[in-house]
Coordinates of C-alpha atoms in Angstrom, one line a residue:
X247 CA 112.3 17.1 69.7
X248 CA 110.5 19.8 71.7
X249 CA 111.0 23.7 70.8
X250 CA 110.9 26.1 73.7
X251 CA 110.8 29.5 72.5
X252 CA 111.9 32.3 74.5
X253 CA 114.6 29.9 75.9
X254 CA 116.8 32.2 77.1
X255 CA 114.4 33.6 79.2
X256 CA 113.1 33.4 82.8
X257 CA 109.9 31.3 82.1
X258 CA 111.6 29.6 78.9
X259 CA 114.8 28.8 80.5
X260 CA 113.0 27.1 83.9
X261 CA 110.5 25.2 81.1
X262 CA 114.0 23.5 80.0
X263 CA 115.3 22.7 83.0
X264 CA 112.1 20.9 83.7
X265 CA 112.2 19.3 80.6
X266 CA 115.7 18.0 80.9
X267 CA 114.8 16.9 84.4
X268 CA 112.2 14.4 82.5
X269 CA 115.3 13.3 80.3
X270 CA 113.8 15.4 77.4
X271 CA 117.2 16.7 75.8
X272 CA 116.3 17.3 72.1
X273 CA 115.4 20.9 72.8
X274 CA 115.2 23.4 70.1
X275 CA 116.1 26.7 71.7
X276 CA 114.3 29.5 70.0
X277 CA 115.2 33.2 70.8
X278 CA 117.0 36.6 70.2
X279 CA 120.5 35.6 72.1
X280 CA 121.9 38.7 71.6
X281 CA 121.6 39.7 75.5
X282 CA 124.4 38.5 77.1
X283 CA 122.6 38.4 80.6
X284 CA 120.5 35.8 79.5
X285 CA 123.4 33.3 78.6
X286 CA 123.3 31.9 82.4
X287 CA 119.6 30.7 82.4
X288 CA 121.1 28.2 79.8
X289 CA 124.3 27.2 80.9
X290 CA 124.8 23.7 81.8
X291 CA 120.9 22.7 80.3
X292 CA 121.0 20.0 77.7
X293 CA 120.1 21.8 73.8
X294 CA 120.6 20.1 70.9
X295 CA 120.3 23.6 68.9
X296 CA 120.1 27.1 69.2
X297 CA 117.8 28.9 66.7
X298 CA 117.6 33.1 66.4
X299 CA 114.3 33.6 66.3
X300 CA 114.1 35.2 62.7
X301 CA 115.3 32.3 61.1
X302 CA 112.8 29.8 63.0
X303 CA 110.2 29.7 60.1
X304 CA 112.6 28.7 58.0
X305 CA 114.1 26.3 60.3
X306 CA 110.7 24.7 61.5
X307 CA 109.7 24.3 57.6
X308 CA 112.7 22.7 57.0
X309 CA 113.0 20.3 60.3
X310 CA 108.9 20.5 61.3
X311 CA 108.5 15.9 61.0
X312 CA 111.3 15.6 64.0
X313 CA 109.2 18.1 66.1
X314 CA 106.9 16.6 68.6
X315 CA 105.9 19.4 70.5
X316 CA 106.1 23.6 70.8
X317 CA 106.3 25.9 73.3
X318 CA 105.5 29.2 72.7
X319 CA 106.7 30.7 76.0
X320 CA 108.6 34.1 74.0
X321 CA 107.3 37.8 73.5
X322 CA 107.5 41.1 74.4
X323 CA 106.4 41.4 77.9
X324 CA 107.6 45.3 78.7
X325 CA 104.2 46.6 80.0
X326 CA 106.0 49.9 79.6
X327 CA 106.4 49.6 76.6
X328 CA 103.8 51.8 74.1
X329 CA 104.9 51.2 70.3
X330 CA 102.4 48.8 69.4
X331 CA 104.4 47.9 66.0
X332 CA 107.0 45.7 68.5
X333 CA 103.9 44.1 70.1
X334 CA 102.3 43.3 67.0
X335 CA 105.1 41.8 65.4
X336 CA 106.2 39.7 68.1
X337 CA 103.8 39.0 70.1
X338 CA 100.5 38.4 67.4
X339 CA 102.1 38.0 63.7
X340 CA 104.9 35.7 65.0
X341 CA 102.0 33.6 67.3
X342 CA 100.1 33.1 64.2
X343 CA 103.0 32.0 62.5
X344 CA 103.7 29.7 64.5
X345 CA 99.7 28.6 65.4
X346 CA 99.3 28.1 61.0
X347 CA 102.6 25.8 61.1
X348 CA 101.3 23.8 64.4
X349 CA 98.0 23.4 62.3
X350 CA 99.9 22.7 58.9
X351 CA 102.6 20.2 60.5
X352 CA 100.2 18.3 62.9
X353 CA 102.4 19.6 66.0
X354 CA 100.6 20.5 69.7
X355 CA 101.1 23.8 71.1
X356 CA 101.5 25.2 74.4
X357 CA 101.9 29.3 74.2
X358 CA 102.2 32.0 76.9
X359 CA 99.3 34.4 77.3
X360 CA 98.6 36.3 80.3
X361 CA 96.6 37.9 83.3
X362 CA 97.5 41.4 81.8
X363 CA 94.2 40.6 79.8
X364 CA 91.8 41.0 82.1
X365 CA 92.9 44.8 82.8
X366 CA 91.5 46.5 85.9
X367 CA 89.4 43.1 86.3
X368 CA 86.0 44.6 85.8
X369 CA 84.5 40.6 84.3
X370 CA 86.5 39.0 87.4
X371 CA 89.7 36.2 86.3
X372 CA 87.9 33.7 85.2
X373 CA 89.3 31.8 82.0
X374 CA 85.4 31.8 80.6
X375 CA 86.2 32.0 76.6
X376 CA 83.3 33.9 75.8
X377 CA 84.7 36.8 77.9
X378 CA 87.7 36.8 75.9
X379 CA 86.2 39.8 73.5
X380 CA 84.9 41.9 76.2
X381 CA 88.3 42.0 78.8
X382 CA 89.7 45.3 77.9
X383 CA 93.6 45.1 78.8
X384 CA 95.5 48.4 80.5
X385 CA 98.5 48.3 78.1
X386 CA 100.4 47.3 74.7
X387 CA 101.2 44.0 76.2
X388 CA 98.0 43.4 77.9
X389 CA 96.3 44.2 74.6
X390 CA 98.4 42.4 72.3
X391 CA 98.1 38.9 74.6
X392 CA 93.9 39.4 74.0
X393 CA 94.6 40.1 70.7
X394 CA 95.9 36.7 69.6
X395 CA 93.6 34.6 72.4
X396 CA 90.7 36.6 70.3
X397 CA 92.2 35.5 67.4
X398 CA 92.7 32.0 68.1
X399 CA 89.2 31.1 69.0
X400 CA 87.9 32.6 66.2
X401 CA 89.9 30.5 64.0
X402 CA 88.0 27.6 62.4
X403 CA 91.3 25.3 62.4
X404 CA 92.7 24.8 65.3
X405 CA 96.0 22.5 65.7
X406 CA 95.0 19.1 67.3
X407 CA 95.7 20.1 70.7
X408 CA 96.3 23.7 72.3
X409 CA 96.5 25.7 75.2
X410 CA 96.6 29.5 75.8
X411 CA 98.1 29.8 79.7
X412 CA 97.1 33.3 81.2
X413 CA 100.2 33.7 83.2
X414 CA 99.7 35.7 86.4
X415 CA 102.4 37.1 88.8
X416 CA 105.3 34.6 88.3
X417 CA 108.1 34.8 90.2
X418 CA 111.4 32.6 91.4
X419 CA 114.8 31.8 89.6
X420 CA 116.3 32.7 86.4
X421 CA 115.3 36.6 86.2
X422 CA 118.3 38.2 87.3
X423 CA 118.4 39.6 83.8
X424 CA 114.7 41.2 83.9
X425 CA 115.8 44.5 86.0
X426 CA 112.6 46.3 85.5
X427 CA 110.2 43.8 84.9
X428 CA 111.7 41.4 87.6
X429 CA 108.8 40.2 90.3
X430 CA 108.4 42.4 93.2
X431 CA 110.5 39.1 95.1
X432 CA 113.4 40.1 93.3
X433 CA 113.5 44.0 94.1
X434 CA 112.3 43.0 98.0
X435 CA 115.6 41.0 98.2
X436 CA 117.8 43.2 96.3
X437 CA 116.2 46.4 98.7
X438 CA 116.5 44.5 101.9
X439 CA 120.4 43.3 101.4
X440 CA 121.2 47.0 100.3
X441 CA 119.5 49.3 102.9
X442 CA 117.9 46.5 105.5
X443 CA 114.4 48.2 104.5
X444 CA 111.5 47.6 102.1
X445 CA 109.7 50.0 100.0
X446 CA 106.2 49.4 99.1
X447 CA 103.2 51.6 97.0
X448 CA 100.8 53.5 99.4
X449 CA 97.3 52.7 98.6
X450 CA 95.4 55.4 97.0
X451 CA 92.1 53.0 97.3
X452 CA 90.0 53.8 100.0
X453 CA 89.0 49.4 100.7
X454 CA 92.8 48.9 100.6
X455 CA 94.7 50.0 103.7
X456 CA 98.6 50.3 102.7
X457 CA 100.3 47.0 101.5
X458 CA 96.9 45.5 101.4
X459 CA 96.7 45.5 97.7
X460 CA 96.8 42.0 96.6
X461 CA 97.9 39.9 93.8
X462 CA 98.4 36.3 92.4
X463 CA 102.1 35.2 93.0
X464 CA 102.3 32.0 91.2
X465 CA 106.1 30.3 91.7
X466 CA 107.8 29.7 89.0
X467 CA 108.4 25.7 89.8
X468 CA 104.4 25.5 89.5
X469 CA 104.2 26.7 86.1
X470 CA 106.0 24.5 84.2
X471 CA 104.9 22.0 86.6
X472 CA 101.4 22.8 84.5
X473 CA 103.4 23.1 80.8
X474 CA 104.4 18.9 81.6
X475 CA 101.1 17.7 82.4
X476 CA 99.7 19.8 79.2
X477 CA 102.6 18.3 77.4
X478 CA 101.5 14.8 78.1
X479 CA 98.0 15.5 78.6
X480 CA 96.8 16.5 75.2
X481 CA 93.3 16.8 75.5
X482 CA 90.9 19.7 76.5
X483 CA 92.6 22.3 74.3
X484 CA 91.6 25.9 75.5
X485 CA 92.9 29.2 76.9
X486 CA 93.5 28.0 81.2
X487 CA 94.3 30.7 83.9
X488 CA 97.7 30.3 85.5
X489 CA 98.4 31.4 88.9
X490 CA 98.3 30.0 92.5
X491 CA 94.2 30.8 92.9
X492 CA 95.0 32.4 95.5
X493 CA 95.4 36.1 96.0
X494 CA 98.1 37.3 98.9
X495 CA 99.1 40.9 100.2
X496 CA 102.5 43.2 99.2
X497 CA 102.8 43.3 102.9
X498 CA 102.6 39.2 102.7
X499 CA 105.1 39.4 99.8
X500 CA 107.4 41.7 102.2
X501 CA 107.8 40.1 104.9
X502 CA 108.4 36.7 104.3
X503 CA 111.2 38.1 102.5
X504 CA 112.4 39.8 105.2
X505 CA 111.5 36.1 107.0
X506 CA 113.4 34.0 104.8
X507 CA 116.3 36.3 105.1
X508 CA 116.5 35.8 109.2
X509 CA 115.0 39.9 109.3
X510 CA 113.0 41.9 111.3
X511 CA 110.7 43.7 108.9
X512 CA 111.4 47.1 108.3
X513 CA 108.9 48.5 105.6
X514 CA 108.1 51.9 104.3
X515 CA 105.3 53.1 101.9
X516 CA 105.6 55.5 99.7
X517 CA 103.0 57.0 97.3
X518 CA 101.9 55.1 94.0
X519 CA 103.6 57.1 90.9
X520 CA 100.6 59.4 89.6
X521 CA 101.3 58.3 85.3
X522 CA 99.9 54.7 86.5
X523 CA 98.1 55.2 89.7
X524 CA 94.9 55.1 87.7
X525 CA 95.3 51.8 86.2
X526 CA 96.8 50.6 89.2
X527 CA 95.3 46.4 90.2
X528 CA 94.2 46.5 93.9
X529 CA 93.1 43.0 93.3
X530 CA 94.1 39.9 91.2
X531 CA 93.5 35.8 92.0
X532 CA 93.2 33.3 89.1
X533 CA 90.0 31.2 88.9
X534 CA 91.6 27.9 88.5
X535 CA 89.1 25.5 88.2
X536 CA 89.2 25.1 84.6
X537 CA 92.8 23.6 85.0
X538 CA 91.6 21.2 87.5
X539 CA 88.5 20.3 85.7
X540 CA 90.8 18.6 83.2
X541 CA 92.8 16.4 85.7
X542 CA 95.6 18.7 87.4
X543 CA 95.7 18.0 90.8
X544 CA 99.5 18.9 92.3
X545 CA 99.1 21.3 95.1
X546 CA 100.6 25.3 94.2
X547 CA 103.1 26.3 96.6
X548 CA 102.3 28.9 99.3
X549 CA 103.7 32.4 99.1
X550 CA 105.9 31.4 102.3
X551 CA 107.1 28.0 100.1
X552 CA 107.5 30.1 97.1
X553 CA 109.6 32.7 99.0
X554 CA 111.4 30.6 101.0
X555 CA 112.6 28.1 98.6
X556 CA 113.4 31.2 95.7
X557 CA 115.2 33.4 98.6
X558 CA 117.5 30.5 100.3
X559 CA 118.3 28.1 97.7
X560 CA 118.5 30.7 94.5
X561 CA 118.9 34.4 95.4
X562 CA 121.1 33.9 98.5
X563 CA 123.3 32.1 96.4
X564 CA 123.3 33.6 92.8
X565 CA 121.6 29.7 91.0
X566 CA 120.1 29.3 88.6
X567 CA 117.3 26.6 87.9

């Protein structure tokens, strides 16, 4: 039995598929299902139970000797989002909920952190623990994600094998319900089928020409490629960077949208919003050595893979993963 939180989710949801795909089909789905957006990223995937995600305590505490492993993929990931209240219940009292049952119940744990961490970058992205207390995050979210990694290494018990993954820019199927917060993919392809053009941020950085800003795009398909081998790797517990280690342009990103599509390019720049133009990344790319110090060795997709692959076999046709 393997709980997934944040199942109905885009991360969450692909984490399933995957699962079910390695014939794993007791899955405990943990989440709020009150969106009814999210319902396809879970139609057709093989649960044995669906659990709201105020209730799971009582569930786990109840059900915690069939449980051989946790996911902890949910939380609040609105970077917009400023009431620190919602962040600290969700994403920092619920993790140490579930981090004191994993302990308590002898049950591994997987759980989502994230690249938001490292703020404007000014210590680099590299998944060095004793930076942890020094990163100074650029939002609620951000903040809240350092707050529990903090906490966790702090702790004196630990369950018997863990891992924190800083998630960087994921993209690829199952966030059609994520409007806003969707990847920069998603909007390209939606922009491009409704107007034939692409809209990207001017840079306001004198070493970044426009569209040269550059970020981390890590496909979805990789990432819980790296949740299986934690999942039967067990050893080497510890907060790991997750993204392709390699850091690719918005001009990149456009036009192998416009690629995979059959399109000319046709892009336009327009001037980075002034409320967040100041804590605006020019630059992100995951250090991911750590990860392959510990035995991971499949290849990451390309951007072009990535794109290609997300753009023809999901988005063009409305799947699902």
């Amino acid at each position: 039995m393997i709980i997934v939180t944040g199942a109905a989710g885009f991360i969450g949801s692909c984490l399933i598929s995957k699962l079910n795909q390695e014939n794993f089909n007791f899955i405990i789905a943990v989440d709020d299902f009150s969106n009814p957006e999210k319902e396809a990223n879970l139609t057709g995937k093989r649960i044995q139970e669906r659990v709201d995600r105020e209730v799971f305590f009582d569930w786990l505490d109840q059900n915690y000797q069939e449980v051989e492993f946790i996911f902890h993929i949910g939380a609040r990931t609105d970077t917009t989002e400023f009431d620190w209240h919602i962040f600290e219940h969700l994403n920092v009292e619920y993790s140490k909920q579930i981090w004191n049952r994993c302990i308590e119940y002898q049950i591994p744990l997987v759980y989502a952190s994230s690249a938001a961490t490292y703020g404007l970058g000014e210590l680099g992205y590299d998944d060095n623990e004793s930076l942890v207390s020094q990163l100074k995050p650029l939002n609620p979210y951000g903040e809240s994600k350092n707050v529990f990694d903090r906490w966790a290494l702090e702790q004196e018990r630990k369950p018997f094998f863990w891992a924190g993954l800083k998630f960087f820019n994921v993209y690829g199927p199952n966030e059609y319900h994520k409007s806003r917060m969707a990847s920069v993919i998603f909007h390209a392809f939606n922009q491009i089928n409704q107007s034939g053009r692409m809209k990207l941020f001017r840079s306001h950085n004198p070493d970044f020409a426009d569209g040269e800003q550059m970020r981390d795009f890590v496909y979805v398909k990789d990432v819980i490629e790296v949740c299986s081998f934690l999942m039967h790797h067990r050893r080497n517990s510890g907060i790991y960077n997750l993204g392709s280690g390699k850091a690719r342009t918005f001009l990149d990103l456009a036009k192998n949208t416009f690629y995979a599509l059959d399109l000319e390019p046709q892009i336009d720049f327009i001037d980075t919003p002034v409320d967040i133009r100041d804590k605006y990344q020019y630059f992100t790319q995951a250090n991911m050595s750590k990860l392959r110090s510990i035995g991971y060795d499949r290849p990451f997709c390309s951007l072009e893979e990535g794109i290609a692959d997300y753009v023809k076999n999901y988005l063009s046709k409305g799947h699902y993963l």
